[in-house]
Short mmCIF file of N, CA and C in Angstrom, two decimals:
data_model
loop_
_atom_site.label_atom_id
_atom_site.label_comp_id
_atom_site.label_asym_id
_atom_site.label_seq_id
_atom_site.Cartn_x
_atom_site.Cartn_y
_atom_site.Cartn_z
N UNK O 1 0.86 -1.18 0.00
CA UNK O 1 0.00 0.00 0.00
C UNK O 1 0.90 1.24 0.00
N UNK O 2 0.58 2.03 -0.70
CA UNK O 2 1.75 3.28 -1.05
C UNK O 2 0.87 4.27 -0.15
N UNK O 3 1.42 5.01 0.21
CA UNK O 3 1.68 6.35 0.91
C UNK O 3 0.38 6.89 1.04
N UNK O 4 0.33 7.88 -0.41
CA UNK O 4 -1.21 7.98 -0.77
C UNK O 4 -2.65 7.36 -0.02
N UNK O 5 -2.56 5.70 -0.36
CA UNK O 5 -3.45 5.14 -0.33
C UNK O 5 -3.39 4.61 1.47
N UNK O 6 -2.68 5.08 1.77
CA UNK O 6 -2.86 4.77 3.62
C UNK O 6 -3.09 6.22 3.86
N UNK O 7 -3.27 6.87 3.45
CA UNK O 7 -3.77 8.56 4.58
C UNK O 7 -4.85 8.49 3.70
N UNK O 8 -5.36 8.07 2.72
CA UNK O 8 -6.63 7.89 2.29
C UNK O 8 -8.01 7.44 3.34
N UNK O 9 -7.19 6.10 3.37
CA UNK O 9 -7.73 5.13 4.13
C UNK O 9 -7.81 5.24 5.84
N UNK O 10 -7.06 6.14 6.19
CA UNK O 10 -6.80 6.91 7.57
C UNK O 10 -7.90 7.96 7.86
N UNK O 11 -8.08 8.83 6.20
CA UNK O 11 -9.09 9.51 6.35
C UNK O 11 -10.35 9.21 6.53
N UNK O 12 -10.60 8.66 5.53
CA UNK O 12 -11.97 7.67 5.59
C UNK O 12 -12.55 7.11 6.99
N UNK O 13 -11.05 6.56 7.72
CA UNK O 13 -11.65 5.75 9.16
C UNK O 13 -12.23 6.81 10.15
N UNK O 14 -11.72 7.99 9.91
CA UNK O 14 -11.31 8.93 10.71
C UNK O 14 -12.87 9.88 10.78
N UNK O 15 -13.07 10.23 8.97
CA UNK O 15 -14.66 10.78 9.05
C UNK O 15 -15.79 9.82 9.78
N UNK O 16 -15.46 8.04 9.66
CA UNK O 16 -16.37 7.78 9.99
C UNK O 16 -16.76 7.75 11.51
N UNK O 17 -15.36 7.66 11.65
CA UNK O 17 -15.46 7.80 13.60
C UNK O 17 -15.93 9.19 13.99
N UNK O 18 -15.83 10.33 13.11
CA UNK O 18 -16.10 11.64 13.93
C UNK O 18 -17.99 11.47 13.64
N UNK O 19 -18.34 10.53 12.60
CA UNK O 19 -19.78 10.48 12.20
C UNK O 19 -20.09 9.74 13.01
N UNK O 20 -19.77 8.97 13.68
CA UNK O 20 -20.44 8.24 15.05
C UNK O 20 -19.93 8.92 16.17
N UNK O 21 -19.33 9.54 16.61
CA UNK O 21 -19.50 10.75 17.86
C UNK O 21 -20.30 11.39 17.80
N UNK O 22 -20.47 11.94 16.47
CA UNK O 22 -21.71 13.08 16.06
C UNK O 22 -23.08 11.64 16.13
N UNK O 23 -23.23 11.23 16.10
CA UNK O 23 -24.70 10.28 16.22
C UNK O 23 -24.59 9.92 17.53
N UNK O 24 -23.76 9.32 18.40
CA UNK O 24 -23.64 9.18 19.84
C UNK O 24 -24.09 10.48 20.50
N UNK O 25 -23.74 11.25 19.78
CA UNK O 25 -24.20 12.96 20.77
C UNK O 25 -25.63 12.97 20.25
N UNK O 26 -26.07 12.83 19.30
CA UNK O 26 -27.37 12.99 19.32
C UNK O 26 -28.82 12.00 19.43
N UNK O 27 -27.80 10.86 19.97
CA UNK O 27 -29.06 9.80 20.46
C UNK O 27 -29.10 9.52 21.62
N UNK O 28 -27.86 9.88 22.58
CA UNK O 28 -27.70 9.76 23.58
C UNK O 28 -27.83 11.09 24.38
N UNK O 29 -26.42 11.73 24.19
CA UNK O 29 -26.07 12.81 25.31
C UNK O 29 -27.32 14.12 24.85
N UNK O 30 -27.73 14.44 23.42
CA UNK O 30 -28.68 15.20 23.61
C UNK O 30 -29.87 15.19 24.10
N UNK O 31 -30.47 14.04 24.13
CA UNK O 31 -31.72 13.79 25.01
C UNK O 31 -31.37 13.84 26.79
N UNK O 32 -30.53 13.62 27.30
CA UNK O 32 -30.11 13.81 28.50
C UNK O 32 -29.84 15.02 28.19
N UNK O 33 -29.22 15.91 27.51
CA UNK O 33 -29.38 17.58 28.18
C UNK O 33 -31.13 17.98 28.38
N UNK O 34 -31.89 17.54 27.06
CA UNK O 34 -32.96 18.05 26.27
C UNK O 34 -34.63 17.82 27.77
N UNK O 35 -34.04 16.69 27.63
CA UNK O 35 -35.24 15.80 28.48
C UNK O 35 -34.68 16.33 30.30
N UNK O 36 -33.61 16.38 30.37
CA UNK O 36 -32.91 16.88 31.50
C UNK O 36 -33.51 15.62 32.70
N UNK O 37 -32.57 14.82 31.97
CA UNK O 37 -32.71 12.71 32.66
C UNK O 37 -31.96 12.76 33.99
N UNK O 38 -32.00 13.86 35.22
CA UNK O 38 -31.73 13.95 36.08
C UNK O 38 -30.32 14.04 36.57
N UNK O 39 -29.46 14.69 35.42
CA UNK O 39 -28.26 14.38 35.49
C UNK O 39 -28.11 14.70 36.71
N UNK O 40 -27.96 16.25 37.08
CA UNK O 40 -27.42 16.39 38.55
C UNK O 40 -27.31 15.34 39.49
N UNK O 41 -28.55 14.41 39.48
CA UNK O 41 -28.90 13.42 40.84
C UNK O 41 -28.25 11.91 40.62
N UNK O 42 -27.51 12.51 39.24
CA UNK O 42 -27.31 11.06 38.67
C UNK O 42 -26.23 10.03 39.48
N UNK O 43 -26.49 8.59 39.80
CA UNK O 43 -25.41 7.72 40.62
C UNK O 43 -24.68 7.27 39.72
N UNK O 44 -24.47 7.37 38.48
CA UNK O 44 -23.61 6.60 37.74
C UNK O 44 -22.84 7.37 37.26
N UNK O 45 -21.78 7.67 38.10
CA UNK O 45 -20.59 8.50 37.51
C UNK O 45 -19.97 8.80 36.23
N UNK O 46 -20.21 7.15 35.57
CA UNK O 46 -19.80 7.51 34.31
C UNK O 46 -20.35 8.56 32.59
N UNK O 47 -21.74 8.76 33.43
CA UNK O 47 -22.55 8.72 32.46
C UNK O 47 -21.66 10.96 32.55
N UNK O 48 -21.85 10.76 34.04
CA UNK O 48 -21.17 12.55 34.49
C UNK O 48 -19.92 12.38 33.30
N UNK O 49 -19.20 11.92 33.57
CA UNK O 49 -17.57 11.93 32.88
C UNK O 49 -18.06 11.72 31.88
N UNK O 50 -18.57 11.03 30.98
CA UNK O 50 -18.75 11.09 29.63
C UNK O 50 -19.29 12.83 29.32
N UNK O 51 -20.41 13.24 29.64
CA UNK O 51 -20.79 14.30 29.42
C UNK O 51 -19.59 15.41 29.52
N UNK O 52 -18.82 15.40 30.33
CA UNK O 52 -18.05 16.33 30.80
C UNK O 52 -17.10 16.30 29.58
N UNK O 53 -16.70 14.67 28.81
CA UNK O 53 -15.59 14.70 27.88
C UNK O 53 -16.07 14.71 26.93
N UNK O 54 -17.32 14.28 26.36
CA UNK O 54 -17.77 14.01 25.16
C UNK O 54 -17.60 15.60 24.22
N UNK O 55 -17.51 16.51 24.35
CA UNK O 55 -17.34 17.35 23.50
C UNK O 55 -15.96 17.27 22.91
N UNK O 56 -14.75 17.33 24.32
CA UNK O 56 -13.45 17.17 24.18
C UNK O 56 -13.20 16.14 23.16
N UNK O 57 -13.18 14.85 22.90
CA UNK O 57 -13.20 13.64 22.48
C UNK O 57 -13.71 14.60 20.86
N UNK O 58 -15.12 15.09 20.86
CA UNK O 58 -15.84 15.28 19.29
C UNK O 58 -14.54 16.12 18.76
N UNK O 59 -14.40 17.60 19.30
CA UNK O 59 -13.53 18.48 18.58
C UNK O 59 -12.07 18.04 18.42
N UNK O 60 -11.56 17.35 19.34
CA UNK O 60 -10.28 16.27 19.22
C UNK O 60 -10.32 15.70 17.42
N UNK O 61 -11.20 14.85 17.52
CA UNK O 61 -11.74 13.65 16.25
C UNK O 61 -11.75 15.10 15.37
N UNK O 62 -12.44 15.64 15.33
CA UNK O 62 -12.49 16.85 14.07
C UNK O 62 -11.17 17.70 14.00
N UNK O 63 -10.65 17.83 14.73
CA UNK O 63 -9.04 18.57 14.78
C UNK O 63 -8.48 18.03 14.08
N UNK O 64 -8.09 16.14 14.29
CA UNK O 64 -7.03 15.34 13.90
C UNK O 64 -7.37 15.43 12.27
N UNK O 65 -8.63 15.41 11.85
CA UNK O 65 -8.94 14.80 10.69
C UNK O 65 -8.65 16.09 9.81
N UNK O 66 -9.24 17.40 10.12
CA UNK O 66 -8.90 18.52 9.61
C UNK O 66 -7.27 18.52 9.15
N UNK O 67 -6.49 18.66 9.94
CA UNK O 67 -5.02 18.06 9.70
C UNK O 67 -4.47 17.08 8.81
N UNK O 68 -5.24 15.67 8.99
CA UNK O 68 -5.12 14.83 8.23
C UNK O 68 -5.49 15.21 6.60
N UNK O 69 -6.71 15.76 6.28
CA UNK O 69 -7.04 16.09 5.06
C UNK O 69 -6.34 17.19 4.58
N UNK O 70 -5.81 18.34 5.42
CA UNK O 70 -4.60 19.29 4.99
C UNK O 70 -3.77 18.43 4.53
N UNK O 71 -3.17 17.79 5.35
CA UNK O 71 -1.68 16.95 4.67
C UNK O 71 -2.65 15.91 3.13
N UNK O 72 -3.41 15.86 3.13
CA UNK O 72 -3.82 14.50 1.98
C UNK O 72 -3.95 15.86 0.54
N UNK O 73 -4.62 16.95 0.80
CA UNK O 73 -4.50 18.15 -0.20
C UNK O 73 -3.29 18.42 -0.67
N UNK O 74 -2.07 18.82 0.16
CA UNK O 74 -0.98 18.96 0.02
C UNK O 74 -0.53 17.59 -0.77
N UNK O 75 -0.57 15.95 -0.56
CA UNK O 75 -0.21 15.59 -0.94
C UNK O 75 -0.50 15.31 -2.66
N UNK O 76 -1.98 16.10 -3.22
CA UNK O 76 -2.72 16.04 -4.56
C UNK O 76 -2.22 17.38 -4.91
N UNK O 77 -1.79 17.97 -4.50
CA UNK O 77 -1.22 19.54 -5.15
C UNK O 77 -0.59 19.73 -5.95
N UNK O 78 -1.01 20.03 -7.18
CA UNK O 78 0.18 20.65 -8.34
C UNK O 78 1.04 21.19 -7.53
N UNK O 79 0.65 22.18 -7.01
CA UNK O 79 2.28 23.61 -6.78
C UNK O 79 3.12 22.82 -5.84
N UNK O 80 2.30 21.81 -4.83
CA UNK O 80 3.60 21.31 -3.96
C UNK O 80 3.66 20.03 -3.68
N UNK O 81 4.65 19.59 -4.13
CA UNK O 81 4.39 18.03 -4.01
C UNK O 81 5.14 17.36 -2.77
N UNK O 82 4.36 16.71 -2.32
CA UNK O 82 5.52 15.97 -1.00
C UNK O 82 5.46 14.74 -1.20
N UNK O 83 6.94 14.50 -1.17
CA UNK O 83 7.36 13.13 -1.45
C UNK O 83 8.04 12.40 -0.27
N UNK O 84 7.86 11.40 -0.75
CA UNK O 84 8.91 10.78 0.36
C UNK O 84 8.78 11.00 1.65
N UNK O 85 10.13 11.52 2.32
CA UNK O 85 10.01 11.74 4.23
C UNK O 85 9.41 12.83 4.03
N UNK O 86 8.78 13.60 3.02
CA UNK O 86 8.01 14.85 3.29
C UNK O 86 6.91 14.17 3.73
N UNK O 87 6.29 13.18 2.99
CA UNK O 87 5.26 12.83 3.83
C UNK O 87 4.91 11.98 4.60
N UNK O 88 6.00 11.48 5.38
CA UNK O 88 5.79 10.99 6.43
C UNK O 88 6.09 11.49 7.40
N UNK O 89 6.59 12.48 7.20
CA UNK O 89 6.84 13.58 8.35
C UNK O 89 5.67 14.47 8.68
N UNK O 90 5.28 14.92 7.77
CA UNK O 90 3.44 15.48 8.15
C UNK O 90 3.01 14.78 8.63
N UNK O 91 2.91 13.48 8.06
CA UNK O 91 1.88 12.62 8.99
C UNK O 91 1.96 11.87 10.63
N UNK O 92 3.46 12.24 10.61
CA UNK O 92 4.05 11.71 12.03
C UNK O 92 3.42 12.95 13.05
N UNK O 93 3.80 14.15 12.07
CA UNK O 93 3.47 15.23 13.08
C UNK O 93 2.25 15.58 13.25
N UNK O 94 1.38 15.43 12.67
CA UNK O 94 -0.19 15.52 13.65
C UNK O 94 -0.42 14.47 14.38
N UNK O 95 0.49 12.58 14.33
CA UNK O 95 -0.05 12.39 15.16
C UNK O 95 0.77 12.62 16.97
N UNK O 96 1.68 13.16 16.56
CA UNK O 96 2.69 13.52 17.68
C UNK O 96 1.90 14.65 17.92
N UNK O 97 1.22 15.44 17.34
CA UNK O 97 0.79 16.79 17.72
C UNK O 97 -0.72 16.69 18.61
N UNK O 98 -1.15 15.33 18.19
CA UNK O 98 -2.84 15.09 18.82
C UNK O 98 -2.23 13.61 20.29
N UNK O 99 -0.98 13.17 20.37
CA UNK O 99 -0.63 12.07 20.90
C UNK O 99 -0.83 12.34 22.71
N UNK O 100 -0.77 13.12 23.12
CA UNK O 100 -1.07 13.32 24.17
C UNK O 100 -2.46 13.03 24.61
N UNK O 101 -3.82 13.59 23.63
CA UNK O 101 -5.07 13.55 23.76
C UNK O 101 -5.50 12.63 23.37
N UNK O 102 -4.85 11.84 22.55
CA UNK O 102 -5.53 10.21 22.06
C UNK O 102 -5.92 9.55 23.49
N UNK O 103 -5.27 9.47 24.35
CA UNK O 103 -5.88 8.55 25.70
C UNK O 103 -7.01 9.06 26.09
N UNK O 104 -7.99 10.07 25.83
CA UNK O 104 -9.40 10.11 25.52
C UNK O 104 -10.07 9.20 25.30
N UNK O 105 -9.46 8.60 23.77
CA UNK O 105 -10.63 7.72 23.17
C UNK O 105 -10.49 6.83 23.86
N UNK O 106 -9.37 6.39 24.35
CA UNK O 106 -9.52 4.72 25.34
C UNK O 106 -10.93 5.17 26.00
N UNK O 107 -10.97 6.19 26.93
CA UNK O 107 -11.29 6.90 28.54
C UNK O 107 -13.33 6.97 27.85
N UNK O 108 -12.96 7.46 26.88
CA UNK O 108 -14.44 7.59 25.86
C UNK O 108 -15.30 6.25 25.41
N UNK O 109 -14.12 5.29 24.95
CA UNK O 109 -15.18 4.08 24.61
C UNK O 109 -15.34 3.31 25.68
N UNK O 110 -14.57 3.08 26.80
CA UNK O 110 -14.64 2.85 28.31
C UNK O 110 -16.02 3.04 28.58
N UNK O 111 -16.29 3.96 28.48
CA UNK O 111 -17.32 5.19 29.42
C UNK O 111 -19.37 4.98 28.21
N UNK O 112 -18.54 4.88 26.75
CA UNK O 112 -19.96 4.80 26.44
C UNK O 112 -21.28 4.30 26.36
N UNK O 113 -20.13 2.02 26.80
CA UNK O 113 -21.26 1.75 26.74
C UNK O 113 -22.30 1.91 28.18
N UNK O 114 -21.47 2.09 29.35
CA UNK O 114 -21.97 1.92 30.20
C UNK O 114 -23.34 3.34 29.95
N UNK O 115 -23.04 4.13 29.69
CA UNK O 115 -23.91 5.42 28.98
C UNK O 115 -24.80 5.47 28.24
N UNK O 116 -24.74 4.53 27.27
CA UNK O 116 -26.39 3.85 26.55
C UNK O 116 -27.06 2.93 27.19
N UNK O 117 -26.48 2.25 27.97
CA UNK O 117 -27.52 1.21 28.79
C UNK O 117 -28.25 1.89 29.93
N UNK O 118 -27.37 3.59 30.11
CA UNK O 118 -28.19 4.43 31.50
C UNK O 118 -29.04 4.86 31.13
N UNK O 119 -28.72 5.55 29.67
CA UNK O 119 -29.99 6.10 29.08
C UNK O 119 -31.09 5.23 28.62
N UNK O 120 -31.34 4.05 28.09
CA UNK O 120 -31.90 3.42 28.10
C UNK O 120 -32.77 2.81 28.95
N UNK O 121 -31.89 2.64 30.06
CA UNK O 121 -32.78 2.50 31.00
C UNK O 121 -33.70 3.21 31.72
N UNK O 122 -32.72 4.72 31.66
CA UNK O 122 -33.97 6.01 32.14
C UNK O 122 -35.01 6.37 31.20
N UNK O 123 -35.35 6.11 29.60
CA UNK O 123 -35.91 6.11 29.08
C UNK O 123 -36.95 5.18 29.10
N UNK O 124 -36.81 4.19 29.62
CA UNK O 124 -37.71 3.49 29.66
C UNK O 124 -38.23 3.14 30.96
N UNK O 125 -37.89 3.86 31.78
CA UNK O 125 -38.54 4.10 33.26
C UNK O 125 -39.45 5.03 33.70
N UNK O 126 -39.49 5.94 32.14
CA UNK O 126 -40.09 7.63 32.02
C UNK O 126 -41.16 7.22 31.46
#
């Protein structure tokens, strides 16, 4: 697989994961703001910490990818072509540049399912 065709394929994974954060926020965490599912009183801590990160985690996923598709433009560019360690050096460096905040997503998919089975359950107790 050449160069190209792996930040392609990076991209692709990448929109689809920020398209399921964006659907997780709106089947889940927006009806708990909307319906107001008792967060304050809530005993399940995790469902708190998700809310608290789930934005962090969305604009994270949209940061990296923004970056990612800069470097994939640059790499289709007449005026500038990057070859070689040019482009693996872009691509090292956003993920060295987002590598600190990746331990989110562990902390995020940890946290979600226990978060649809709360809502679920408060939904169907209402």
């Amino acid at each position: 697989m050449d160069l190209d065709s792996l930040l392609g394929t990076l991209v692709r994974k990448e929109e689809k994961y920020v398209k399921k954060l964006t659907e997780f926020r709106s089947i889940y965490i927006e009806p708990i703001e909307e319906e107001e599912l008792l967060v304050k009183d809530v005993e399940e801590k995790s469902v708190v910490v998700l809310l608290n990160m789930m934005e962090t985690v969305h604009l994270l996923a949209q940061d990296f990818l923004g970056d990612l598709n800069i470097i994939l433009k640059k790499l289709h560019s007449g005026k500038r072509k990057y070859r070689g360690e040019k482009n693996v050096l872009a691509i090292s460096a956003a993920f060295m540049k987002y590598a600190p905040l990746f331990g989110l997503y562990g902390r995020y998919a940890f946290l979600k399912n226990s978060v649809e089975d709360w809502v679920k359950d408060k939904q169907e107790t209402q």
